[in-house]
């Protein structure tokens, strides 16, 4: 390992250990008169250090991100241990003094991003950094800033959009005076900026780059933001469905030509189980129809419990950041979720549990086992385990974990949302339910299984659409296409398919895609954005308000009706933006 790699390795240890190392904490630790960073960007190793430092600070946003996006929605509620401010967040009575709605943590990272982006430009202009290094570093941090701003828009609606470094203390104090722009204008500006980034590949840094290392059993490979996913999300929020699908499809097909067929056929494909750790992501039982033999140390749960160096984790996740088990502060969700090693502040809502119980498995088991693999029932009450599953062994001192942000199932649901709105409802239905080959195949079935007898039949195992909606799932004894293992999200979970009439029902399928997010993505931080995006698009406040109402009603919150009435007014969808 050369000197630069050693330096970055040490910095990565700091990031993975503490989750809080920062290249410059602008707001909290400003010098008396001027922010002097002239010695911080001398060479590419310093640029690497700045990137790692920003991600270290970004990791500190997980708790805020999860609480805002889950408690405000319908799948998570507070326990009796929660403080009044968390209760406000859950039942939409939030006041300006609520610490969980403070926008400053987001802007702390944004300001460090602005500082880095300016200095990367100076470095390439002064030839302290190559054009190639500049393209990668600038695009990585630029996309991260766009992601943060999207979250700010989702939470607060109208916000200040600050893209220049803050160099004077007086400017920091006056950030609250910056003009605010609407969410709609923010989306336009973010799309324009992110599209112009010079490097927009799926992976931020190729193998061999000093930033891609494995330390103490954790890899930095998926630590860095997936830029096409950010663009896809921005376009989806802006109702540009073809452009959203183009960016999502780029990710879905990124490994198609990998010489390792286990990767090319499985990475981001939501495939079926093949007795291989590459595909060990299906809900499975040791004995079919025997509920007591549900596998909890294998199958679907390993998506979250496996280390981020494992095949299972890497073919599902596009972006996720690990915490080191041996250092403070560690995974913040342990304190929030655990009844044994934390304060047990939040829990699955009864509505979330009812959602899983309303499903039916192909085997006849009358519930969705993803629920049992996402939370556990304890003496204290139902406990969210999905966010703390990789604490092995579980002790008071083990604060391990991962913040998993982008993964394949989320990708498929968002792509399906775009495809459905773009007139490709059958494709959206396929990815949601039984997979591409099973949905588009026209031919002979033997004992319920495909039995192609001609290439005409084989050729129907592909979508009849042009890019970005073309997927090849053809398969016989002589030929395997990249998507032949795709099985669909519900099929991977062992859950029966939804009615095929939804293939031609845009609003109906859109609703079912969001419902599936409640089953597959619960507690991961996507729920409030999903509800908000559809309510905005359909101009239908009840889409959001009714779900929140049902959560509060089933959990016995006396504010249930008031919350529904409040959320029927779109202006009340956003948190108060108060710069303390």
mmCIF file of C-alpha atoms in Angstrom, residues 142-295:
data_model
loop_
_atom_site.group_PDB
_atom_site.id
_atom_site.type_symbol
_atom_site.label_atom_id
_atom_site.label_comp_id
_atom_site.label_asym_id
_atom_site.label_seq_id
_atom_site.Cartn_x
_atom_site.Cartn_y
_atom_site.Cartn_z
ATOM 1 C CA UNK A 142 -21.949 17.544 -5.854
ATOM 2 C CA UNK A 143 -24.368 14.611 -6.031
ATOM 3 C CA UNK A 144 -24.267 14.212 -2.247
ATOM 4 C CA UNK A 145 -25.212 17.875 -1.866
ATOM 5 C CA UNK A 146 -28.096 17.409 -4.316
ATOM 6 C CA UNK A 147 -29.353 14.445 -2.272
ATOM 7 C CA UNK A 148 -29.256 16.485 0.936
ATOM 8 C CA UNK A 149 -31.091 19.355 -0.700
ATOM 9 C CA UNK A 150 -33.761 16.959 -1.963
ATOM 10 C CA UNK A 151 -34.282 15.811 1.638
ATOM 11 C CA UNK A 152 -34.511 19.425 2.771
ATOM 12 C CA UNK A 153 -37.167 20.105 0.138
ATOM 13 C CA UNK A 154 -39.129 17.021 1.163
ATOM 14 C CA UNK A 155 -39.090 17.999 4.840
ATOM 15 C CA UNK A 156 -39.369 21.777 4.735
ATOM 16 C CA UNK A 157 -40.791 22.658 1.307
ATOM 17 C CA UNK A 158 -39.439 26.179 0.802
ATOM 18 C CA UNK A 159 -35.749 26.448 1.755
ATOM 19 C CA UNK A 160 -32.600 28.535 1.170
ATOM 20 C CA UNK A 161 -30.570 27.070 -1.711
ATOM 21 C CA UNK A 162 -26.967 27.965 -0.891
ATOM 22 C CA UNK A 163 -24.251 26.839 -3.303
ATOM 23 C CA UNK A 164 -21.342 29.113 -2.432
ATOM 24 C CA UNK A 165 -18.890 28.654 0.472
ATOM 25 C CA UNK A 166 -19.480 30.642 3.609
ATOM 26 C CA UNK A 167 -16.226 32.380 4.487
ATOM 27 C CA UNK A 168 -17.167 34.933 7.129
ATOM 28 C CA UNK A 169 -18.675 34.431 10.543
ATOM 29 C CA UNK A 170 -21.309 37.085 9.897
ATOM 30 C CA UNK A 171 -22.462 35.108 6.843
ATOM 31 C CA UNK A 172 -22.923 32.021 9.009
ATOM 32 C CA UNK A 173 -25.007 33.940 11.504
ATOM 33 C CA UNK A 174 -27.197 35.292 8.710
ATOM 34 C CA UNK A 175 -27.987 32.027 6.917
ATOM 35 C CA UNK A 176 -31.580 32.303 8.088
ATOM 36 C CA UNK A 177 -31.892 35.519 6.088
ATOM 37 C CA UNK A 178 -31.118 33.840 2.762
ATOM 38 C CA UNK A 179 -34.071 33.932 0.355
ATOM 39 C CA UNK A 180 -36.034 30.709 0.110
ATOM 40 C CA UNK A 181 -37.122 28.971 -3.058
ATOM 41 C CA UNK A 182 -40.107 26.700 -3.585
ATOM 42 C CA UNK A 183 -39.800 22.913 -3.737
ATOM 43 C CA UNK A 184 -40.651 23.060 -7.450
ATOM 44 C CA UNK A 185 -37.875 25.546 -8.202
ATOM 45 C CA UNK A 186 -35.480 23.541 -6.030
ATOM 46 C CA UNK A 187 -36.108 20.424 -8.126
ATOM 47 C CA UNK A 188 -35.427 22.361 -11.331
ATOM 48 C CA UNK A 189 -32.151 23.730 -9.995
ATOM 49 C CA UNK A 190 -31.026 20.381 -8.603
ATOM 50 C CA UNK A 191 -31.699 18.607 -11.897
ATOM 51 C CA UNK A 192 -29.807 21.272 -13.820
ATOM 52 C CA UNK A 193 -26.794 21.094 -11.490
ATOM 53 C CA UNK A 194 -26.689 17.315 -11.174
ATOM 54 C CA UNK A 195 -27.069 16.717 -14.912
ATOM 55 C CA UNK A 196 -24.024 18.920 -15.527
ATOM 56 C CA UNK A 197 -21.761 16.917 -13.218
ATOM 57 C CA UNK A 198 -18.794 15.673 -15.278
ATOM 58 C CA UNK A 199 -18.851 12.078 -13.951
ATOM 59 C CA UNK A 200 -22.197 10.325 -13.524
ATOM 60 C CA UNK A 201 -21.314 6.645 -13.414
ATOM 61 C CA UNK A 202 -23.010 4.272 -10.984
ATOM 62 C CA UNK A 203 -19.899 3.831 -8.835
ATOM 63 C CA UNK A 204 -18.145 6.977 -7.671
ATOM 64 C CA UNK A 205 -14.601 5.596 -7.731
ATOM 65 C CA UNK A 206 -13.307 2.532 -9.629
ATOM 66 C CA UNK A 207 -11.491 -0.351 -7.988
ATOM 67 C CA UNK A 208 -7.905 0.564 -7.214
ATOM 68 C CA UNK A 209 -8.740 4.127 -6.217
ATOM 69 C CA UNK A 210 -7.288 5.021 -2.773
ATOM 70 C CA UNK A 211 -10.820 5.710 -1.539
ATOM 71 C CA UNK A 212 -11.906 2.114 -2.180
ATOM 72 C CA UNK A 213 -10.484 0.071 0.693
ATOM 73 C CA UNK A 214 -11.481 -2.666 3.158
ATOM 74 C CA UNK A 215 -10.685 -1.972 6.801
ATOM 75 C CA UNK A 216 -11.581 -3.962 9.910
ATOM 76 C CA UNK A 217 -13.997 -6.073 7.903
ATOM 77 C CA UNK A 218 -15.819 -3.110 6.326
ATOM 78 C CA UNK A 219 -15.572 -1.969 2.722
ATOM 79 C CA UNK A 220 -15.849 1.586 1.416
ATOM 80 C CA UNK A 221 -16.936 0.372 -2.041
ATOM 81 C CA UNK A 222 -20.618 1.318 -1.623
ATOM 82 C CA UNK A 223 -19.981 4.154 0.818
ATOM 83 C CA UNK A 224 -20.144 6.792 -1.907
ATOM 84 C CA UNK A 225 -23.394 8.048 -3.393
ATOM 85 C CA UNK A 226 -24.869 6.437 -6.518
ATOM 86 C CA UNK A 227 -25.276 9.433 -8.828
ATOM 87 C CA UNK A 228 -27.771 8.002 -11.372
ATOM 88 C CA UNK A 229 -30.047 7.088 -8.445
ATOM 89 C CA UNK A 230 -30.031 10.719 -7.315
ATOM 90 C CA UNK A 231 -30.890 11.883 -10.827
ATOM 91 C CA UNK A 232 -33.590 9.247 -11.148
ATOM 92 C CA UNK A 233 -35.176 10.402 -7.901
ATOM 93 C CA UNK A 234 -35.020 14.059 -8.920
ATOM 94 C CA UNK A 235 -36.721 13.336 -12.234
ATOM 95 C CA UNK A 236 -39.318 11.128 -10.531
ATOM 96 C CA UNK A 237 -40.204 13.927 -8.116
ATOM 97 C CA UNK A 238 -40.396 16.285 -11.103
ATOM 98 C CA UNK A 239 -42.741 13.870 -12.969
ATOM 99 C CA UNK A 240 -40.311 13.319 -15.863
ATOM 100 C CA UNK A 241 -40.817 9.577 -15.991
ATOM 101 C CA UNK A 242 -38.724 8.664 -19.023
ATOM 102 C CA UNK A 243 -35.665 10.484 -17.684
ATOM 103 C CA UNK A 244 -36.189 8.895 -14.274
ATOM 104 C CA UNK A 245 -36.384 5.453 -15.872
ATOM 105 C CA UNK A 246 -33.250 6.088 -17.966
ATOM 106 C CA UNK A 247 -31.204 6.761 -14.851
ATOM 107 C CA UNK A 248 -32.662 3.870 -12.861
ATOM 108 C CA UNK A 249 -32.161 1.464 -15.781
ATOM 109 C CA UNK A 250 -28.509 2.475 -16.004
ATOM 110 C CA UNK A 251 -28.064 1.072 -12.500
ATOM 111 C CA UNK A 252 -30.175 -2.019 -13.088
ATOM 112 C CA UNK A 253 -28.013 -3.052 -16.049
ATOM 113 C CA UNK A 254 -24.632 -1.829 -14.825
ATOM 114 C CA UNK A 255 -23.266 -5.332 -14.127
ATOM 115 C CA UNK A 256 -24.764 -7.090 -17.167
ATOM 116 C CA UNK A 257 -21.352 -7.592 -18.779
ATOM 117 C CA UNK A 258 -19.480 -8.611 -15.660
ATOM 118 C CA UNK A 259 -17.400 -11.718 -16.396
ATOM 119 C CA UNK A 260 -18.504 -13.198 -13.062
ATOM 120 C CA UNK A 261 -21.905 -14.604 -14.024
ATOM 121 C CA UNK A 262 -23.044 -14.670 -10.396
ATOM 122 C CA UNK A 263 -22.717 -10.908 -10.398
ATOM 123 C CA UNK A 264 -24.037 -10.242 -13.909
ATOM 124 C CA UNK A 265 -27.154 -12.377 -13.324
ATOM 125 C CA UNK A 266 -27.830 -11.229 -9.753
ATOM 126 C CA UNK A 267 -26.583 -7.711 -9.027
ATOM 127 C CA UNK A 268 -29.605 -5.420 -8.574
ATOM 128 C CA UNK A 269 -31.856 -7.967 -10.322
ATOM 129 C CA UNK A 270 -34.067 -9.102 -7.369
ATOM 130 C CA UNK A 271 -33.510 -12.721 -8.315
ATOM 131 C CA UNK A 272 -34.729 -16.077 -7.078
ATOM 132 C CA UNK A 273 -32.873 -18.378 -4.697
ATOM 133 C CA UNK A 274 -30.271 -20.717 -6.212
ATOM 134 C CA UNK A 275 -28.615 -22.322 -3.163
ATOM 135 C CA UNK A 276 -25.847 -19.744 -3.395
ATOM 136 C CA UNK A 277 -24.856 -16.939 -1.095
ATOM 137 C CA UNK A 278 -25.087 -14.663 -4.136
ATOM 138 C CA UNK A 279 -28.843 -15.145 -4.213
ATOM 139 C CA UNK A 280 -29.622 -15.853 -0.571
ATOM 140 C CA UNK A 281 -32.182 -13.055 -0.385
ATOM 141 C CA UNK A 282 -35.525 -14.833 -0.643
ATOM 142 C CA UNK A 283 -37.911 -15.471 2.228
ATOM 143 C CA UNK A 284 -37.349 -19.171 2.886
ATOM 144 C CA UNK A 285 -38.382 -21.970 5.229
ATOM 145 C CA UNK A 286 -36.483 -25.087 6.203
ATOM 146 C CA UNK A 287 -39.701 -27.009 5.582
ATOM 147 C CA UNK A 288 -42.385 -25.664 3.286
ATOM 148 C CA UNK A 289 -45.648 -24.637 4.981
ATOM 149 C CA UNK A 290 -44.054 -25.017 8.428
ATOM 150 C CA UNK A 291 -44.129 -21.510 9.938
ATOM 151 C CA UNK A 292 -41.799 -22.503 12.753
ATOM 152 C CA UNK A 293 -38.948 -23.158 10.296
ATOM 153 C CA UNK A 294 -38.685 -19.629 8.894
ATOM 154 C CA UNK A 295 -34.999 -18.956 8.258
#
